[in-house]
Amino acid sequence: MSIETKDITVEKVKTSKIDQVDFDNLTFGSVFTDHMLVCTYKNGAWEMPKIAPYQPIVLDPSSKIFHYGQSIFEGMKAYKDKNDDVFLFRPLENFKRFNISADRMCIPQIPQEYFMDGLTTLLNIDKDFIPTKDGSSLYIRPFMFASGNGFHASPANEYKFIIACAPSGAYFSGKVKVLIEERYSRSANGGVGYAKTGGNYAGQFYPTQLAVEKGYNQVIWTDDTNHEFIEEAGAMNIFIRINDTLLTGPTSDRILDGITRKSILDIAKDQGIKTEVRKITVKEVVEAAKDGSLKEMFGTGTAAVISPISGFGYRDTDYELPELENSYGQSLKKIITDIQYNKSEDKFGWRFKVEK
């Protein structure tokens, strides 16, 4: 089902809003480009993608997204180098995961050509919105939702696939203090934890709010059965360094197959860092904190790449992590971002140039 750029209908804005964008003071995900990609699934097939001015979406009150939550999304970034060339980072991994999420939420898959050709067309049109300030990028949000109408509890017969973009500055979350959660669960075996669906994130807000009220920034999620194993950190995958070994949990029904997570594992191995992908118990992390062998904890994800954790709370006790001059987290983040911004060799073949 191949398409060409000429097959995509393009309606450009009459007047660009780029002059209103303060590229020196960009907050994450709050300023948007001139255009968006829209594609409709109707009568059992995807219609041809369209590029349209960024605008509100009009939906009937009975649209099933409002009632049964059929929605998925991805998070990606576009980077511009010193030669004004534009790059994506492992975009086919996002595309594959997008359709994995679609299957789990009983949403029709989007063809690769629609996803990739539509995205590259959109990026070429809104290329000037990609920031060039160090650490900044264009955040890309592909998403899909049930637009078909009806109150009956069943999958919709119509869907919308949209890609919207937001120029964003460097994402500095600072070091965060987290609380190991023992009551609430992010997901369960056989559930939708591995899918990027809106309900997964909505369900995190309340437990996280409770943790914030206790003085923490975020929650570390544990398994839904006995809360015995470390699983994720907020909306990010988690890595834990005990002595010189970097640990992360295996992906499952409950844990998202993070693209940054996979990349960090490959880079760490290439750098000679010992890694282990296995279940990590809360008990061993607490004991490592007590005996000093716990060196680092950090979350990984598209927005922040790596978010260092300064300490954690567990059963009314706080544990602080040491300040390291040459942490794994810092060195791994530099390597991955240098690849993303075309500042270094890409021996892994992850960088994807957006052709003009």
Short mmCIF file of C-alpha atoms in Angstrom, two decimals:
data_model
loop_
_atom_site.label_atom_id
_atom_site.label_comp_id
_atom_site.label_asym_id
_atom_site.label_seq_id
_atom_site.Cartn_x
_atom_site.Cartn_y
_atom_site.Cartn_z
CA MET A 1 0.00 0.00 0.00
CA SER A 2 2.62 2.51 -1.08
CA ILE A 3 1.85 6.20 -1.35
CA GLU A 4 3.85 9.12 -2.62
CA THR A 5 4.10 12.62 -1.25
CA LYS A 6 2.03 13.90 -4.17
CA ASP A 7 -0.85 11.64 -3.05
CA ILE A 8 -1.12 13.44 0.29
CA THR A 9 -3.49 16.40 0.17
CA VAL A 10 -1.86 19.49 1.66
CA GLU A 11 -3.79 22.52 2.91
CA LYS A 12 -1.37 25.12 4.20
CA VAL A 13 -2.14 27.89 6.65
CA LYS A 14 -2.68 31.35 5.20
CA THR A 15 -0.42 32.95 7.79
CA SER A 16 2.23 31.11 9.81
CA LYS A 17 2.36 31.62 13.58
CA ILE A 18 6.09 30.91 13.73
CA ASP A 19 6.87 34.58 14.45
CA GLN A 20 4.89 34.23 17.69
CA VAL A 21 7.09 31.39 18.97
CA ASP A 22 9.79 32.29 21.51
CA PHE A 23 12.35 29.61 20.66
CA ASP A 24 14.54 30.66 23.60
CA ASN A 25 11.81 29.88 26.13
CA LEU A 26 9.97 26.78 25.03
CA THR A 27 8.06 24.74 27.58
CA PHE A 28 7.41 21.10 26.83
CA GLY A 29 4.37 20.36 24.68
CA SER A 30 2.58 23.71 24.91
CA VAL A 31 3.39 25.45 21.59
CA PHE A 32 2.36 23.78 18.34
CA THR A 33 3.38 23.92 14.69
CA ASP A 34 1.25 25.31 11.86
CA HIS A 35 0.05 21.96 10.54
CA MET A 36 -1.02 18.46 11.53
CA LEU A 37 -1.57 15.21 9.69
CA VAL A 38 -5.07 13.72 9.70
CA CYS A 39 -6.17 10.34 8.41
CA THR A 40 -9.63 8.76 8.75
CA TYR A 41 -10.60 5.09 8.96
CA LYS A 42 -14.06 4.63 7.49
CA ASN A 43 -16.02 1.87 5.74
CA GLY A 44 -13.35 -0.66 6.65
CA ALA A 45 -10.35 1.17 5.17
CA TRP A 46 -7.96 4.04 5.79
CA GLU A 47 -8.52 7.08 3.61
CA MET A 48 -5.55 8.99 2.17
CA PRO A 49 -3.69 11.12 4.77
CA LYS A 50 -4.10 14.88 4.66
CA ILE A 51 -1.98 17.75 5.93
CA ALA A 52 -4.20 20.46 7.39
CA PRO A 53 -3.77 23.58 9.52
CA TYR A 54 -3.45 22.78 13.24
CA GLN A 55 -7.00 23.17 14.56
CA PRO A 56 -9.56 21.81 17.05
CA ILE A 57 -11.17 18.44 16.42
CA VAL A 58 -14.96 18.34 16.16
CA LEU A 59 -16.53 15.19 17.60
CA ASP A 60 -20.04 14.00 18.31
CA PRO A 61 -20.82 13.57 22.05
CA SER A 62 -21.45 9.88 21.38
CA SER A 63 -17.99 9.31 19.90
CA LYS A 64 -16.73 6.13 21.48
CA ILE A 65 -13.43 7.63 22.59
CA PHE A 66 -15.38 9.45 25.31
CA HIS A 67 -17.11 6.32 26.57
CA TYR A 68 -14.85 3.32 26.04
CA GLY A 69 -11.39 4.82 25.85
CA GLN A 70 -10.14 3.41 22.56
CA SER A 71 -7.04 5.56 22.15
CA ILE A 72 -3.32 5.08 21.63
CA PHE A 73 -0.34 7.36 21.11
CA GLU A 74 3.41 7.54 20.60
CA GLY A 75 6.14 9.99 21.56
CA MET A 76 8.93 10.85 19.12
CA LYS A 77 11.33 13.70 18.40
CA ALA A 78 12.84 15.37 15.34
CA TYR A 79 16.31 16.90 15.61
CA LYS A 80 18.09 19.45 13.43
CA ASP A 81 21.87 19.46 13.08
CA LYS A 82 24.23 22.32 12.26
CA ASN A 83 23.74 21.71 8.52
CA ASP A 84 19.98 22.20 8.85
CA ASP A 85 19.36 18.50 8.18
CA VAL A 86 16.52 16.84 10.07
CA PHE A 87 16.72 13.45 11.78
CA LEU A 88 14.44 11.04 13.60
CA PHE A 89 15.58 8.42 16.10
CA ARG A 90 14.49 4.82 15.44
CA PRO A 91 11.09 5.86 14.03
CA LEU A 92 10.22 2.38 12.78
CA GLU A 93 10.34 1.18 16.39
CA ASN A 94 7.68 3.78 17.22
CA PHE A 95 5.63 2.68 14.23
CA LYS A 96 5.82 -1.00 15.24
CA ARG A 97 4.86 -0.24 18.84
CA PHE A 98 2.02 1.99 17.66
CA ASN A 99 0.43 -0.94 15.84
CA ILE A 100 1.08 -3.29 18.77
CA SER A 101 -0.89 -0.83 20.90
CA ALA A 102 -3.57 -0.63 18.19
CA ASP A 103 -4.03 -4.41 18.21
CA ARG A 104 -4.40 -4.50 21.99
CA MET A 105 -7.04 -1.75 21.94
CA CYS A 106 -8.89 -3.34 19.00
CA ILE A 107 -8.06 -0.43 16.69
CA PRO A 108 -7.17 -1.03 13.01
CA GLN A 109 -3.46 -0.86 12.27
CA ILE A 110 -2.12 2.11 10.31
CA PRO A 111 -0.04 1.21 7.22
CA GLN A 112 3.67 1.96 7.52
CA GLU A 113 3.61 4.18 4.45
CA TYR A 114 0.82 6.32 5.90
CA PHE A 115 2.70 6.70 9.16
CA MET A 116 6.19 7.32 7.79
CA ASP A 117 5.42 9.18 4.54
CA GLY A 118 2.80 11.26 6.28
CA LEU A 119 5.23 12.14 9.06
CA THR A 120 8.11 13.07 6.76
CA THR A 121 5.78 15.21 4.62
CA LEU A 122 4.58 17.02 7.75
CA LEU A 123 8.13 17.57 8.98
CA ASN A 124 9.25 19.04 5.68
CA ILE A 125 6.33 21.48 5.71
CA ASP A 126 6.92 22.57 9.33
CA LYS A 127 10.70 22.20 9.28
CA ASP A 128 11.27 25.79 10.44
CA PHE A 129 9.59 24.95 13.75
CA ILE A 130 12.35 22.51 14.68
CA PRO A 131 14.48 24.34 17.28
CA THR A 132 18.24 24.56 16.93
CA LYS A 133 19.12 25.56 20.48
CA ASP A 134 21.22 22.96 22.27
CA GLY A 135 19.05 20.23 23.79
CA SER A 136 15.85 21.36 22.11
CA SER A 137 13.85 19.38 19.56
CA LEU A 138 10.48 19.01 17.89
CA TYR A 139 8.29 16.70 19.94
CA ILE A 140 6.07 14.54 17.72
CA ARG A 141 2.80 13.04 18.95
CA PRO A 142 1.15 10.44 16.69
CA PHE A 143 -2.18 9.35 18.15
CA MET A 144 -5.28 7.43 17.17
CA PHE A 145 -8.73 7.29 18.70
CA ALA A 146 -12.29 6.01 18.16
CA SER A 147 -14.32 8.69 16.39
CA GLY A 148 -17.25 6.45 15.50
CA ASN A 149 -20.52 7.16 17.29
CA GLY A 150 -22.73 5.11 19.60
CA PHE A 151 -23.27 4.18 23.24
CA HIS A 152 -23.08 0.44 22.62
CA ALA A 153 -20.06 -1.16 24.33
CA SER A 154 -18.19 -2.36 21.27
CA PRO A 155 -15.26 -1.24 19.11
CA ALA A 156 -15.94 1.79 16.94
CA ASN A 157 -16.37 1.64 13.17
CA GLU A 158 -14.49 4.91 12.54
CA TYR A 159 -11.11 6.15 13.78
CA LYS A 160 -8.87 9.18 13.44
CA PHE A 161 -5.09 9.02 13.10
CA ILE A 162 -3.40 12.35 13.77
CA ILE A 163 0.17 13.57 14.09
CA ALA A 164 0.71 16.88 15.88
CA CYS A 165 4.05 18.48 16.70
CA ALA A 166 5.34 20.83 19.39
CA PRO A 167 8.72 22.61 19.40
CA SER A 168 10.16 22.03 22.86
CA GLY A 169 13.18 23.18 24.80
CA ALA A 170 15.61 20.98 26.68
CA TYR A 171 13.72 18.75 29.08
CA PHE A 172 15.35 19.25 32.46
CA SER A 173 13.35 17.48 35.14
CA GLY A 174 16.18 17.69 37.66
CA LYS A 175 16.81 14.88 40.07
CA VAL A 176 13.62 13.40 41.42
CA LYS A 177 12.69 11.79 44.71
CA VAL A 178 10.40 8.80 44.30
CA LEU A 179 8.11 6.69 46.47
CA ILE A 180 7.93 2.92 46.06
CA GLU A 181 4.22 2.20 45.67
CA GLU A 182 2.71 -0.69 47.65
CA ARG A 183 -1.03 -0.20 47.23
CA TYR A 184 -1.83 0.95 43.71
CA SER A 185 -0.72 -0.79 40.51
CA ARG A 186 0.01 0.65 37.11
CA SER A 187 -0.99 -2.53 35.29
CA ALA A 188 -1.61 -6.25 35.66
CA ASN A 189 -0.84 -9.53 33.92
CA GLY A 190 -3.03 -9.89 30.85
CA GLY A 191 -3.79 -6.17 30.91
CA VAL A 192 -2.79 -3.25 28.72
CA GLY A 193 0.36 -2.09 30.50
CA TYR A 194 2.54 -2.71 27.43
CA ALA A 195 0.30 -0.55 25.21
CA LYS A 196 0.62 3.21 25.01
CA THR A 197 -3.02 3.90 25.72
CA GLY A 198 -4.38 6.92 27.51
CA GLY A 199 -5.99 5.03 30.39
CA ASN A 200 -2.61 3.70 31.54
CA TYR A 201 -1.47 7.23 32.22
CA ALA A 202 -4.75 8.52 33.62
CA GLY A 203 -4.66 5.71 36.17
CA GLN A 204 -1.25 6.89 37.38
CA PHE A 205 -2.29 10.42 38.22
CA TYR A 206 -4.06 9.77 41.53
CA PRO A 207 -1.35 7.60 43.19
CA THR A 208 1.26 10.08 41.96
CA GLN A 209 -0.72 12.95 43.47
CA LEU A 210 -0.75 11.13 46.80
CA ALA A 211 3.02 10.69 46.60
CA VAL A 212 3.49 14.39 45.80
CA GLU A 213 1.46 15.27 48.88
CA LYS A 214 3.98 13.27 50.90
CA GLY A 215 6.90 15.23 49.45
CA TYR A 216 7.90 12.98 46.55
CA ASN A 217 8.03 13.81 42.85
CA GLN A 218 7.02 10.51 41.37
CA VAL A 219 6.08 6.89 42.05
CA ILE A 220 8.03 3.69 41.46
CA TRP A 221 5.55 1.06 40.37
CA THR A 222 5.77 -2.49 41.64
CA ASP A 223 4.06 -5.69 40.55
CA ASP A 224 0.30 -5.97 41.05
CA THR A 225 0.42 -9.25 43.03
CA ASN A 226 2.69 -8.75 46.04
CA HIS A 227 4.37 -5.41 45.26
CA GLU A 228 7.63 -7.31 45.49
CA PHE A 229 9.31 -6.35 42.21
CA ILE A 230 10.39 -2.97 40.81
CA GLU A 231 8.73 -2.32 37.46
CA GLU A 232 8.63 1.31 36.23
CA ALA A 233 9.31 4.85 37.44
CA GLY A 234 6.28 7.02 36.80
CA ALA A 235 5.73 6.96 33.04
CA MET A 236 9.29 5.81 32.36
CA ASN A 237 11.26 2.59 32.33
CA ILE A 238 13.68 2.31 35.23
CA PHE A 239 17.35 1.37 35.53
CA ILE A 240 19.12 0.57 38.78
CA ARG A 241 22.89 0.39 39.23
CA ILE A 242 24.13 -1.86 42.02
CA ASN A 243 27.92 -1.67 42.27
CA ASP A 244 28.95 -1.65 38.59
CA THR A 245 26.02 -3.62 37.19
CA LEU A 246 23.12 -1.88 35.46
CA LEU A 247 19.78 -3.61 36.03
CA THR A 248 16.38 -3.22 34.42
CA GLY A 249 13.27 -5.35 34.52
CA PRO A 250 12.13 -7.47 31.56
CA THR A 251 9.28 -6.24 29.39
CA SER A 252 5.96 -7.98 29.89
CA ASP A 253 2.21 -7.39 29.78
CA ARG A 254 2.82 -4.82 32.52
CA ILE A 255 5.95 -3.02 31.31
CA LEU A 256 6.25 -0.84 28.22
CA ASP A 257 8.85 -1.87 25.66
CA GLY A 258 10.62 1.49 25.77
CA ILE A 259 12.70 2.52 22.76
CA THR A 260 15.04 4.58 24.94
CA ARG A 261 15.29 1.59 27.28
CA LYS A 262 16.38 -0.71 24.45
CA SER A 263 18.86 1.85 23.18
CA ILE A 264 20.40 2.38 26.62
CA LEU A 265 20.89 -1.38 26.99
CA ASP A 266 22.66 -1.61 23.62
CA ILE A 267 24.88 1.40 24.32
CA ALA A 268 25.76 0.14 27.79
CA LYS A 269 26.83 -3.22 26.40
CA ASP A 270 28.87 -1.49 23.70
CA GLN A 271 30.59 0.58 26.41
CA GLY A 272 31.51 -2.54 28.37
CA ILE A 273 29.02 -1.88 31.16
CA LYS A 274 27.67 -5.06 32.69
CA THR A 275 23.90 -5.23 32.26
CA GLU A 276 21.25 -7.59 33.56
CA VAL A 277 17.64 -7.75 32.39
CA ARG A 278 15.81 -9.53 35.18
CA LYS A 279 13.28 -9.07 37.91
CA ILE A 280 14.52 -6.65 40.58
CA THR A 281 13.13 -7.02 44.09
CA VAL A 282 12.33 -4.09 46.32
CA LYS A 283 14.20 -5.92 49.06
CA GLU A 284 17.51 -6.01 47.18
CA VAL A 285 17.25 -2.32 46.29
CA VAL A 286 16.62 -1.37 49.93
CA GLU A 287 19.48 -3.57 51.13
CA ALA A 288 21.79 -2.09 48.48
CA ALA A 289 20.85 1.40 49.66
CA LYS A 290 21.68 0.42 53.23
CA ASP A 291 25.07 -1.16 52.48
CA GLY A 292 26.16 1.49 49.96
CA SER A 293 26.19 -0.71 46.85
CA LEU A 294 23.26 1.18 45.32
CA LYS A 295 24.98 3.73 43.08
CA GLU A 296 22.33 5.03 40.69
CA MET A 297 18.68 4.91 39.74
CA PHE A 298 17.22 6.65 36.70
CA GLY A 299 14.18 6.64 34.46
CA THR A 300 14.39 6.48 30.68
CA GLY A 301 11.97 7.82 28.08
CA THR A 302 11.63 9.96 24.97
CA ALA A 303 11.03 13.32 26.66
CA ALA A 304 13.87 13.40 29.20
CA VAL A 305 16.00 10.56 27.73
CA ILE A 306 17.40 9.93 31.23
CA SER A 307 15.94 11.33 34.44
CA PRO A 308 18.18 10.75 37.49
CA ILE A 309 16.64 9.72 40.79
CA SER A 310 18.19 11.31 43.88
CA GLY A 311 16.48 9.14 46.46
CA PHE A 312 13.48 6.97 47.26
CA GLY A 313 11.04 6.37 50.05
CA TYR A 314 9.87 2.99 51.29
CA ARG A 315 7.76 2.20 54.34
CA ASP A 316 8.29 5.58 56.02
CA THR A 317 12.05 5.57 55.47
CA ASP A 318 13.94 7.70 52.94
CA TYR A 319 17.11 6.54 51.23
CA GLU A 320 19.46 8.97 49.51
CA LEU A 321 21.65 8.04 46.54
CA PRO A 322 25.25 9.21 46.29
CA GLU A 323 26.34 12.11 44.07
CA LEU A 324 28.57 10.66 41.33
CA GLU A 325 30.85 12.73 39.13
CA ASN A 326 30.92 10.19 36.30
CA SER A 327 27.61 8.42 36.49
CA TYR A 328 26.41 5.82 34.01
CA GLY A 329 23.31 7.91 33.48
CA GLN A 330 25.21 11.03 32.44
CA SER A 331 27.57 9.22 30.07
CA LEU A 332 24.83 7.13 28.47
CA LYS A 333 22.64 10.20 27.94
CA LYS A 334 25.46 12.02 26.18
CA ILE A 335 26.11 9.11 23.86
CA ILE A 336 22.47 8.70 22.88
CA THR A 337 21.83 12.43 22.40
CA ASP A 338 25.00 12.83 20.32
CA ILE A 339 23.61 10.17 17.99
CA GLN A 340 20.21 11.86 17.89
CA TYR A 341 21.64 15.28 17.02
CA ASN A 342 24.08 13.88 14.41
CA LYS A 343 27.10 14.88 16.50
CA SER A 344 28.72 11.46 16.49
CA GLU A 345 28.99 8.22 14.58
CA ASP A 346 25.86 6.09 14.61
CA LYS A 347 27.29 2.58 14.68
CA PHE A 348 23.86 1.15 15.50
CA GLY A 349 22.05 2.53 12.44
CA TRP A 350 19.39 4.28 14.52
CA ARG A 351 19.50 7.74 12.98
CA PHE A 352 16.89 8.32 10.25
CA LYS A 353 17.43 11.28 7.94
CA VAL A 354 14.27 13.05 6.78
CA GLU A 355 14.78 13.56 3.07
CA LYS A 356 13.74 16.90 1.64
#
